[in-house]
PDB file of C-alpha atoms and ligand atoms in Angstrom:
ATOM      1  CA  UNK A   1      56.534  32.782 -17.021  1.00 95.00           C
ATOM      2  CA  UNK A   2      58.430  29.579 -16.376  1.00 98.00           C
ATOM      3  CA  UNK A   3      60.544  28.164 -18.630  1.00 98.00           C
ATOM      4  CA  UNK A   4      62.513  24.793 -17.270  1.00 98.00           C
ATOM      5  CA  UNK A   5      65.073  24.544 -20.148  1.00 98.00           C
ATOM      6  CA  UNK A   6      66.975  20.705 -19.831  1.00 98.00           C
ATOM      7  CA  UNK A   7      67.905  20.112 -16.187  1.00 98.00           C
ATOM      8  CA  UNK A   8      70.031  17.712 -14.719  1.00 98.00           C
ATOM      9  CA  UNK A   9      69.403  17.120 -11.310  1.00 98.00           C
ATOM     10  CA  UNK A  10      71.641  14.848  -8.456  1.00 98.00           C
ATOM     11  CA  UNK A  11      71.228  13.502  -5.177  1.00 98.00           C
ATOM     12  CA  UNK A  12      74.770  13.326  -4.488  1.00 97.00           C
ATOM     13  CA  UNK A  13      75.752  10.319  -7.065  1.00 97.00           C
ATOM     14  CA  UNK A  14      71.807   9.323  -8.107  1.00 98.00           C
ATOM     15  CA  UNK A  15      71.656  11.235 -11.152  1.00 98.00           C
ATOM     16  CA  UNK A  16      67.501  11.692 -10.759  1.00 98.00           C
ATOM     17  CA  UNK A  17      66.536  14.485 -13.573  1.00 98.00           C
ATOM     18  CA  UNK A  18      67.668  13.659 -17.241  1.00 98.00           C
ATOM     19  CA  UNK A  19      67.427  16.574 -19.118  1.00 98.00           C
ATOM     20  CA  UNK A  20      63.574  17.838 -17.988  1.00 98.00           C
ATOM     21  CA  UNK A  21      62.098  20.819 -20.356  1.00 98.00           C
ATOM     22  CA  UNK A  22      58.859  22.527 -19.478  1.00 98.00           C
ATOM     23  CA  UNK A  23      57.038  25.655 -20.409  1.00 97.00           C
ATOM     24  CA  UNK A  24      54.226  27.121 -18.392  1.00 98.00           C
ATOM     25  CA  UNK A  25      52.861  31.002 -19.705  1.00 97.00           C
ATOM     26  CA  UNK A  26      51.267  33.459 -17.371  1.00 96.00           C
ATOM     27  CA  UNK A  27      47.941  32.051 -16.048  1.00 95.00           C
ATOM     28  CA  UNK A  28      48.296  28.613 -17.233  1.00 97.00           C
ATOM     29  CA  UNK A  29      47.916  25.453 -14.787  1.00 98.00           C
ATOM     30  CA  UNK A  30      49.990  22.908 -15.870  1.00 98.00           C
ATOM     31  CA  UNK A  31      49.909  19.276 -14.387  1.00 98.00           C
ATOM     32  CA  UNK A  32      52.976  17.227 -13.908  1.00 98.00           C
ATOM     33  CA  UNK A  33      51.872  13.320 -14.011  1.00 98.00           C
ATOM     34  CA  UNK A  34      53.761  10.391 -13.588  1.00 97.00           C
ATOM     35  CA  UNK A  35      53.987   7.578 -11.261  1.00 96.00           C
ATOM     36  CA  UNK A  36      55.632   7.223  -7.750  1.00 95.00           C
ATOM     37  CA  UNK A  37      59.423   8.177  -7.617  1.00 97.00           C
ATOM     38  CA  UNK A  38      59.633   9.203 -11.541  1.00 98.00           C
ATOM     39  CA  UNK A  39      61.346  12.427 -10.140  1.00 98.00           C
ATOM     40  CA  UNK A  40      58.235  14.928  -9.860  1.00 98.00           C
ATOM     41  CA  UNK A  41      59.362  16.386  -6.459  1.00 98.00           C
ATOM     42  CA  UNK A  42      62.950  16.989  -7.551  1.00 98.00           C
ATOM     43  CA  UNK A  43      61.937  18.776 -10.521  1.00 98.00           C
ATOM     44  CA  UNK A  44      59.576  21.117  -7.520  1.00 98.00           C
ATOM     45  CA  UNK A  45      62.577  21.129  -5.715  1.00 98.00           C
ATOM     46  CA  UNK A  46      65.064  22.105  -8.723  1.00 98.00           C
ATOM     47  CA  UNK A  47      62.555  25.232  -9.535  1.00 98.00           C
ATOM     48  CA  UNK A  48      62.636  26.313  -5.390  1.00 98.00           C
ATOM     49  CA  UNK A  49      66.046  26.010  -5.186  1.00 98.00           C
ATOM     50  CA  UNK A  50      66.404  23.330  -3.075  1.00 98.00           C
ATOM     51  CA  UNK A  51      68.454  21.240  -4.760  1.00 98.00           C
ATOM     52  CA  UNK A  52      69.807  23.160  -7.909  1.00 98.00           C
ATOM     53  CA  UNK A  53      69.783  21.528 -11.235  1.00 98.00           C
ATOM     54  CA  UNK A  54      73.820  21.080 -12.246  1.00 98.00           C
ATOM     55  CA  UNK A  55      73.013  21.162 -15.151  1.00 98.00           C
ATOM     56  CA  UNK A  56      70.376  23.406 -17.946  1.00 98.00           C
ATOM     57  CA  UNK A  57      68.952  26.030 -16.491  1.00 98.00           C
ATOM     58  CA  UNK A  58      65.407  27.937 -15.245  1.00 98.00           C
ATOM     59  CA  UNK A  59      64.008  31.070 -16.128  1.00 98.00           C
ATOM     60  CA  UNK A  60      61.474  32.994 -13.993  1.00 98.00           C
ATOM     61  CA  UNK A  61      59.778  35.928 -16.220  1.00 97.00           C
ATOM     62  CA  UNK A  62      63.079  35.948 -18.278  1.00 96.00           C
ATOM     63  CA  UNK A  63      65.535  35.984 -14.833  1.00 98.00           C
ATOM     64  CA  UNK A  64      67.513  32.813 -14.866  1.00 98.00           C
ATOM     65  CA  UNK A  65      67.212  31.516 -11.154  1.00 98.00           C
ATOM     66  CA  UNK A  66      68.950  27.947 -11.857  1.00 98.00           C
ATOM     67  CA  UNK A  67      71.399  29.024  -8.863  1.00 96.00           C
ATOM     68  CA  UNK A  68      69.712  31.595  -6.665  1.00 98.00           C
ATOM     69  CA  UNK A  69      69.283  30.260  -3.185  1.00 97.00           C
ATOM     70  CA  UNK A  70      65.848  29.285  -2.165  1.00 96.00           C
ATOM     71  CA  UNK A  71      64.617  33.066  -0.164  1.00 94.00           C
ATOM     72  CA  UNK A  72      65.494  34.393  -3.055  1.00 96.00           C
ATOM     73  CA  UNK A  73      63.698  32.291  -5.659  1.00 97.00           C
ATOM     74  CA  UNK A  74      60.294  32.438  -3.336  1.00 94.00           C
ATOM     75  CA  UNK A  75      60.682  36.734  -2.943  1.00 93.00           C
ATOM     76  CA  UNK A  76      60.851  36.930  -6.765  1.00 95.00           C
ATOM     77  CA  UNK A  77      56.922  35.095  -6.661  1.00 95.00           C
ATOM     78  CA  UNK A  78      57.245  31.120  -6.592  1.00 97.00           C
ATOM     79  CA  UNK A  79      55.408  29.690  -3.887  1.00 96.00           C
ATOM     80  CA  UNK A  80      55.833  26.197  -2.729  1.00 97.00           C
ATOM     81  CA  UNK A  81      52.969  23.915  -1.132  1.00 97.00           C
ATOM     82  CA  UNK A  82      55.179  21.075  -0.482  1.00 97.00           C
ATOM     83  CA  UNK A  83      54.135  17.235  -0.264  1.00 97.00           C
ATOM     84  CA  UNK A  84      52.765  15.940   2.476  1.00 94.00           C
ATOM     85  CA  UNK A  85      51.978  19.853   3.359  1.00 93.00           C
ATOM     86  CA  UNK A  86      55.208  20.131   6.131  1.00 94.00           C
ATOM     87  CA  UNK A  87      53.401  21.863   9.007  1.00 94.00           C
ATOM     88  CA  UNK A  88      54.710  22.522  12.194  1.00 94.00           C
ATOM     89  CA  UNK A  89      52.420  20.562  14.287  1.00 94.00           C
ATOM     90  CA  UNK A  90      53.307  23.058  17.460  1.00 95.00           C
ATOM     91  CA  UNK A  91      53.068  26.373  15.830  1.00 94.00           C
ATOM     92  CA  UNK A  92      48.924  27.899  15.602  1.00 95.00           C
ATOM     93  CA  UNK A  93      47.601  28.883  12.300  1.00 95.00           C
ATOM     94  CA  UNK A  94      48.424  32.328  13.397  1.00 93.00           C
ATOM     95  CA  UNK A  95      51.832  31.524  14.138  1.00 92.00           C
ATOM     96  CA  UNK A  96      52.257  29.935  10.410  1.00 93.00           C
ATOM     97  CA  UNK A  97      50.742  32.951   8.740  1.00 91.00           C
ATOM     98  CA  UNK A  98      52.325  35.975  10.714  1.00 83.00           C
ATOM     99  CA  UNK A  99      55.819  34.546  10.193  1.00 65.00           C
ATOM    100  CA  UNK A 100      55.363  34.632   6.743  1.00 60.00           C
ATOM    101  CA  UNK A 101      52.778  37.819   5.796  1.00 59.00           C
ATOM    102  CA  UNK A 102      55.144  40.521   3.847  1.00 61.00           C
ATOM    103  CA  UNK A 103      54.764  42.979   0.934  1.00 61.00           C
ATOM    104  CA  UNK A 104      51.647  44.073  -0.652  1.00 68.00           C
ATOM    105  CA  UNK A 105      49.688  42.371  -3.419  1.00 78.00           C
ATOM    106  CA  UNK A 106      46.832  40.526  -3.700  1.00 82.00           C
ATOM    107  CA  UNK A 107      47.429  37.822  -1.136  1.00 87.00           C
ATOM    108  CA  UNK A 108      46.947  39.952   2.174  1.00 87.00           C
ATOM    109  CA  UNK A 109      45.960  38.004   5.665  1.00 88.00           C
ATOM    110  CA  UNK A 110      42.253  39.010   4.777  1.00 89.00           C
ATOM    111  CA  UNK A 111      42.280  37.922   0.824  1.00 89.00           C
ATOM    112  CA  UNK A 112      43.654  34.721   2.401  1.00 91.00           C
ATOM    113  CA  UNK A 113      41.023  34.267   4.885  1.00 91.00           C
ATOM    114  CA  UNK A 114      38.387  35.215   2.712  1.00 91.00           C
ATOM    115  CA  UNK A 115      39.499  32.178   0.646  1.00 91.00           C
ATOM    116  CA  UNK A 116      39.821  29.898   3.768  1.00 93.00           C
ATOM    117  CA  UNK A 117      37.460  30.733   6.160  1.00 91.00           C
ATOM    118  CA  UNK A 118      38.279  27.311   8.172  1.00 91.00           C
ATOM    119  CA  UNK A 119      41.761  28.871   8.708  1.00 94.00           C
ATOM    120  CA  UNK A 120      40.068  32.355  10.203  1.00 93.00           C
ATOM    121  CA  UNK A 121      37.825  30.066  12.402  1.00 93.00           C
ATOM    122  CA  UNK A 122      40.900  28.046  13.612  1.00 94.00           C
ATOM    123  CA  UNK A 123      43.226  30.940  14.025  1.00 94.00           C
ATOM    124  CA  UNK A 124      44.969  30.464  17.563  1.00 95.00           C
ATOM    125  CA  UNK A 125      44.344  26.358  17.078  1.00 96.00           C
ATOM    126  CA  UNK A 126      47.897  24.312  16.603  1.00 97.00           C
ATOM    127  CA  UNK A 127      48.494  23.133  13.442  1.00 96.00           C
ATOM    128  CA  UNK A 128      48.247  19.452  14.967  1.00 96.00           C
ATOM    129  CA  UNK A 129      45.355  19.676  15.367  1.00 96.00           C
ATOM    130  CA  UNK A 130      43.416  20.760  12.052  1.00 95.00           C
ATOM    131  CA  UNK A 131      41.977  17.894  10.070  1.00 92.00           C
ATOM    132  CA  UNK A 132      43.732  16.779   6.762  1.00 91.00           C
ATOM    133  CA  UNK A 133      42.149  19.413   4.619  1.00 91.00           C
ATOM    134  CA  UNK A 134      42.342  22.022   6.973  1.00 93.00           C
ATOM    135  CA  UNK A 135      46.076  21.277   7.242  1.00 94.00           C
ATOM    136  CA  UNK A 136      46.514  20.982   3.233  1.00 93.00           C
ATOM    137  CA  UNK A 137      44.942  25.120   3.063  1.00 93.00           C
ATOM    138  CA  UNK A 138      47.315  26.067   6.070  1.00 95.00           C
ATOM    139  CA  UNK A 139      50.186  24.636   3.517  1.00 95.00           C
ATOM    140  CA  UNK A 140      48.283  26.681   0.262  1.00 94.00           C
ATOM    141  CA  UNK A 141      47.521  29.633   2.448  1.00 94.00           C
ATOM    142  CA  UNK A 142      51.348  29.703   3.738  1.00 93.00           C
ATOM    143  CA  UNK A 143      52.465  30.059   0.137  1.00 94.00           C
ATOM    144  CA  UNK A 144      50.166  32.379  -0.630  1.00 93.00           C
ATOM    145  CA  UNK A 145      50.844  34.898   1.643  1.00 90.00           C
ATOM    146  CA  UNK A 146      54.025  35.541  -0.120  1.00 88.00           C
ATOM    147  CA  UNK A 147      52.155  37.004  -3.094  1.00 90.00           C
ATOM    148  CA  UNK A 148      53.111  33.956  -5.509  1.00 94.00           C
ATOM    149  CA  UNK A 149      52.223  35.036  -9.702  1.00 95.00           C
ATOM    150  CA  UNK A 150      53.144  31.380  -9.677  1.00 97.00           C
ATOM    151  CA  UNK A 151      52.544  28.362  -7.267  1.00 97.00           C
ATOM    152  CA  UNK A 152      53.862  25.036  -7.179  1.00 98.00           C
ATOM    153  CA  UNK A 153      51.684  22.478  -5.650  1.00 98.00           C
ATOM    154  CA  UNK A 154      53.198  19.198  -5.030  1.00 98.00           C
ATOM    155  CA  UNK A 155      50.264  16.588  -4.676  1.00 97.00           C
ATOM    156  CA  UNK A 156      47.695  18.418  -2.763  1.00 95.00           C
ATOM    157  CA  UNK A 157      45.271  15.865  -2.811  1.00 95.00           C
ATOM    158  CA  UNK A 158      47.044  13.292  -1.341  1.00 94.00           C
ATOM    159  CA  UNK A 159      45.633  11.781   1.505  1.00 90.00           C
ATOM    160  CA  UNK A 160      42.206  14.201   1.398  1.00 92.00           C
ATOM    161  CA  UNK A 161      38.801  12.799   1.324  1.00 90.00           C
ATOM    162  CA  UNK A 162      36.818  13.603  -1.379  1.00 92.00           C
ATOM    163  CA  UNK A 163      34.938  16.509   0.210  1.00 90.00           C
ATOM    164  CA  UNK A 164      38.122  18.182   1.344  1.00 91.00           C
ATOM    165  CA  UNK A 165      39.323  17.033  -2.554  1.00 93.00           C
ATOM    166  CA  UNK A 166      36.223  19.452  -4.224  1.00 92.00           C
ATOM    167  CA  UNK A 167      37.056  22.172  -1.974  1.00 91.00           C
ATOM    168  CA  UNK A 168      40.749  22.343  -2.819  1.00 93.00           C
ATOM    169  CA  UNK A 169      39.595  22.293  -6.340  1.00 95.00           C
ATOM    170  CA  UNK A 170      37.313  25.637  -5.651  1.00 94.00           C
ATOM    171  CA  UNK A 171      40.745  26.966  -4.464  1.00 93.00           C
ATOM    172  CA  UNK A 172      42.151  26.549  -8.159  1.00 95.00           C
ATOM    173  CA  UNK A 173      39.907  27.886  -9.337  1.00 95.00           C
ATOM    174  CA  UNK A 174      39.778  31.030  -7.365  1.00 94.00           C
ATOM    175  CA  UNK A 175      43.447  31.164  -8.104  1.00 94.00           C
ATOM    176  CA  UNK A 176      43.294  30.526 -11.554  1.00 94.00           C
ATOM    177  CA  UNK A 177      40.879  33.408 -11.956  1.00 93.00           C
ATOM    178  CA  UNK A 178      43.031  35.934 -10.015  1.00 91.00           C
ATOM    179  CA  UNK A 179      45.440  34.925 -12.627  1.00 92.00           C
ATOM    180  CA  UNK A 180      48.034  32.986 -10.378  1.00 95.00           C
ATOM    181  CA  UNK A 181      50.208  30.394 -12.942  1.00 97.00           C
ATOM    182  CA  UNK A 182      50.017  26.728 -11.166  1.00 98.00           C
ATOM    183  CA  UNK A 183      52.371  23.661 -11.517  1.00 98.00           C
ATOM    184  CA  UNK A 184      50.221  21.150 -10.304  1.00 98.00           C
ATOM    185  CA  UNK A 185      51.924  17.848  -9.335  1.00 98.00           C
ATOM    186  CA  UNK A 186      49.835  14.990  -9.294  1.00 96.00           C
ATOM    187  CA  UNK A 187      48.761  11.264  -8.844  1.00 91.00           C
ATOM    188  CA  UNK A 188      44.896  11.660  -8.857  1.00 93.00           C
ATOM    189  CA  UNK A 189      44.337  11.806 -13.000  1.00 95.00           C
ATOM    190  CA  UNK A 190      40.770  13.131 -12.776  1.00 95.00           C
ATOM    191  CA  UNK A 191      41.920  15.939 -10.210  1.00 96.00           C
ATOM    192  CA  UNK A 192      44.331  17.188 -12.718  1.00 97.00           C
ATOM    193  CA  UNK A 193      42.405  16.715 -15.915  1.00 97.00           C
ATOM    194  CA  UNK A 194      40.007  19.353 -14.181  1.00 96.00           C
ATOM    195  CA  UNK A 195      42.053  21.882 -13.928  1.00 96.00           C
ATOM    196  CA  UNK A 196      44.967  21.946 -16.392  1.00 97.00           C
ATOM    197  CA  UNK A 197      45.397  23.560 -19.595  1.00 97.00           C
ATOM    198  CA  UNK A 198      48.429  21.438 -20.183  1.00 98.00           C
ATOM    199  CA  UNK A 199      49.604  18.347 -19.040  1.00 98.00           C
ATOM    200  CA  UNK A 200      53.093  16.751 -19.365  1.00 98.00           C
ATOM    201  CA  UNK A 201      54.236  13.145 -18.035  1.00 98.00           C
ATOM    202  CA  UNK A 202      57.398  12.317 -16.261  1.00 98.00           C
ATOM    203  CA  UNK A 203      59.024   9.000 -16.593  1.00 97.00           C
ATOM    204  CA  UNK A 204      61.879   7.673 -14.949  1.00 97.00           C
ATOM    205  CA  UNK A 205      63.599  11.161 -14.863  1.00 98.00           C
ATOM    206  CA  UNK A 206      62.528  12.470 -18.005  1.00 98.00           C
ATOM    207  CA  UNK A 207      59.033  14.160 -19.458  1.00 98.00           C
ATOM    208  CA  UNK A 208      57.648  11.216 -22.164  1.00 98.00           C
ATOM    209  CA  UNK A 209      54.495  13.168 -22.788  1.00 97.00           C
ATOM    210  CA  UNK A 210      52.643  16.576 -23.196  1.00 98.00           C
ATOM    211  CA  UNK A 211      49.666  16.684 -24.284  1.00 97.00           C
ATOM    212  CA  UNK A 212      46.156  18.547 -23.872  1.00 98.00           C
ATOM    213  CA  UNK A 213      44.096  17.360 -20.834  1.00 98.00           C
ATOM    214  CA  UNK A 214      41.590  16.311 -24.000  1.00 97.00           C
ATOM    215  CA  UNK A 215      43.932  14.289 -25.829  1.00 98.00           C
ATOM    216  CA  UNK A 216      45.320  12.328 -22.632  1.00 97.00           C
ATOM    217  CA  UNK A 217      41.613  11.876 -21.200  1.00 96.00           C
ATOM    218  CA  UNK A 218      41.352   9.877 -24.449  1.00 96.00           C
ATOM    219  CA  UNK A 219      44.472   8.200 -24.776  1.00 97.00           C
ATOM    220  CA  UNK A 220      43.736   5.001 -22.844  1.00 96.00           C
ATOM    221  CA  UNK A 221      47.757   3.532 -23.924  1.00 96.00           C
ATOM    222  CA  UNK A 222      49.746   6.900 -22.272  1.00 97.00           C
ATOM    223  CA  UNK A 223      47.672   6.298 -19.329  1.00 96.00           C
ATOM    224  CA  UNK A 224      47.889   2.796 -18.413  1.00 96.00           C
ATOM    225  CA  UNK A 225      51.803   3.016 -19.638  1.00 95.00           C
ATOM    226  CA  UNK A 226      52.846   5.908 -17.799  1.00 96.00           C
ATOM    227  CA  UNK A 227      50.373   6.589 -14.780  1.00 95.00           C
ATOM    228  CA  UNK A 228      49.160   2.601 -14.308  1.00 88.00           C
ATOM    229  CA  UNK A 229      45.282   3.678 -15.077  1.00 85.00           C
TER     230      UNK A 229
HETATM  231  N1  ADP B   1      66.944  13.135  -0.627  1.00 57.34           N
HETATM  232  C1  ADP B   1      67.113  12.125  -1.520  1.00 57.34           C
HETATM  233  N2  ADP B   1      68.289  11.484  -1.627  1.00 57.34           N
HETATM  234  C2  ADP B   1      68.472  10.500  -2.523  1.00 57.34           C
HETATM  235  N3  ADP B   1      67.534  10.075  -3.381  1.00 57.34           N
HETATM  236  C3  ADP B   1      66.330  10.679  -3.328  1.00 57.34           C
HETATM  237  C4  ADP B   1      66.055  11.724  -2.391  1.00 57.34           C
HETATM  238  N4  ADP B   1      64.787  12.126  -2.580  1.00 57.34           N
HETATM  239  C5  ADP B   1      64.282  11.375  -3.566  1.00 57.34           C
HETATM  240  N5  ADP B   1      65.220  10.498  -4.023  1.00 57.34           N
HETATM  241  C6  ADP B   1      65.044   9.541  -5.118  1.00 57.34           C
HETATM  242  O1  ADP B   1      64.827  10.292  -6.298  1.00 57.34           O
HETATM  243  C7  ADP B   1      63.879   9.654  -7.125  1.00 57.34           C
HETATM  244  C8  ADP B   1      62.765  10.626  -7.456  1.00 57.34           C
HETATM  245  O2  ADP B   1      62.064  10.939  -6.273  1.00 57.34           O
HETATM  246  P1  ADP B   1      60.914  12.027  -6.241  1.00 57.34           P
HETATM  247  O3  ADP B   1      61.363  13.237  -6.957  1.00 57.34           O
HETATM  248  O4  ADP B   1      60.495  12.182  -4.834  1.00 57.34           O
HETATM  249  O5  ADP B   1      59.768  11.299  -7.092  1.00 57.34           O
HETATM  250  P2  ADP B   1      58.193  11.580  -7.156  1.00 57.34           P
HETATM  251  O6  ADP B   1      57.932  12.894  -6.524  1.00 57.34           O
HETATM  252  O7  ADP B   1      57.876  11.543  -8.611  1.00 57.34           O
HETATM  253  O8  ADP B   1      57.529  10.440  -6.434  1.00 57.34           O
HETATM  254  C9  ADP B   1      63.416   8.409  -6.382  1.00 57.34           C
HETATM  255  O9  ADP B   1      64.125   7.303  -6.875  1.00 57.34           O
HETATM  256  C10 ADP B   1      63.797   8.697  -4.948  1.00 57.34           C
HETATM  257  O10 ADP B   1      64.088   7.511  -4.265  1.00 57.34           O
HETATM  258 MG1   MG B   2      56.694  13.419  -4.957  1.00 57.34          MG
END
């Protein structure tokens, strides 16, 4: 499904990815761990397209998409939910979802609501003015209405409380049984033990670790040296 195959990644001089593999097969959730500024939204951003690896490369169901622009990567079925969700604060819910909604497939307005029914409740309200977890679906639901077989979800708990947190989780799970592949980005260990089948660990650029959710729920010396627990 996705196969990230040695990147290199560069914020003009900073050289921020060194040499980042990762393999995620259809229907897997796969957690990326690792501690603040290790490089776990570049690598999100290297897969979108948003700042191109210059070096390796990314395949997407066997295309190589290293160097498509950004539309291009999202039509072919990534979706992004970005960190810190990047909502426009003056557009409605409808406004978010209606720019977006194309194509068949699973994901149509009324899948999507069926999922969220907070969204269908707050449909004309401005994005401004949802609460934290309403705000975090409007980010999930914005992805999804591009039909994504896999979504990339850059640290979707963050700053939810922990009702909001079990209800995202539901959401994974829905998606996970529809059969939608998730890279799930993360600094809340239990959250991701949950749901992954896989885990890897980024350090200072580079993945240190991969490992069953099992194995690292167990391994009490990864933990506390890579994500400080
Ligand atoms: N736009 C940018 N320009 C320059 N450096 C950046 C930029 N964005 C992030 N960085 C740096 O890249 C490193 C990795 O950041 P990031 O990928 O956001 O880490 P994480 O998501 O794991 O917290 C950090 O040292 C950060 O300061
Ligand atoms: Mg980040």
């Amino acid at each position: 499904m996705l196969s990230i195959q040695d990147i290199h990644t560069y914020y003009g001089d900073s050289y921020i990815l060194q040499g980042v593999s990762l393999e995620l097969t259809p229907g897997q959730v796969v957690a990326l761990l690792g501690r603040n500024g290790v490089g776990k939204t570049t690598l999100a951003r290297s897969i979108m397209g948003l700042t191109p690896a210059r070096r390796g490369r990314i395949l997407f169901k066997q295309i190589d998409i290293t160097n498509l622009p950004a539309h291009r990567i999202a039509r072919l079925g990534i979706g992004l939910v970005p960190q810190g969700r990047q909502i426009f604060r003056s557009l409605s819910v409808q406004e978010h979802l209606d720019v977006m909604a194309r194509g068949q497939g699973r994901w149509s307005l009324d899948a999507i609501m069926e999922l969220f029914p907070n969204l269908r409740a707050r449909w004309r309200s401005l994005a401004g003015k949802l609460s934290g977890g309403e705000q975090q679906m409007l980010a999930a639901a914005r992805a999804l209405v591009g039909n994504p077989a896999l979504l990339v979800m850059d640290e979707p708990t963050e700053g939810l409380a922990p009702l909001m947190i079990r209800e995202l989780g539901r959401t994974i799970e829905v998606l996970k049984q529809t059969g939608t592949s998730i890279l799930l980005i993360e600094q809340q260990l239990a959250f991701a033990l949950r749901y992954a089948d896989m885990v890897f660990i980024m350090s200072k650029g580079r993945i240190v670790h991969q490992c069953s959710p099992a194995d690292l729920a167990s391994d009490a010396l990864t933990k506390s040296r890579y994500l400080g627990v």
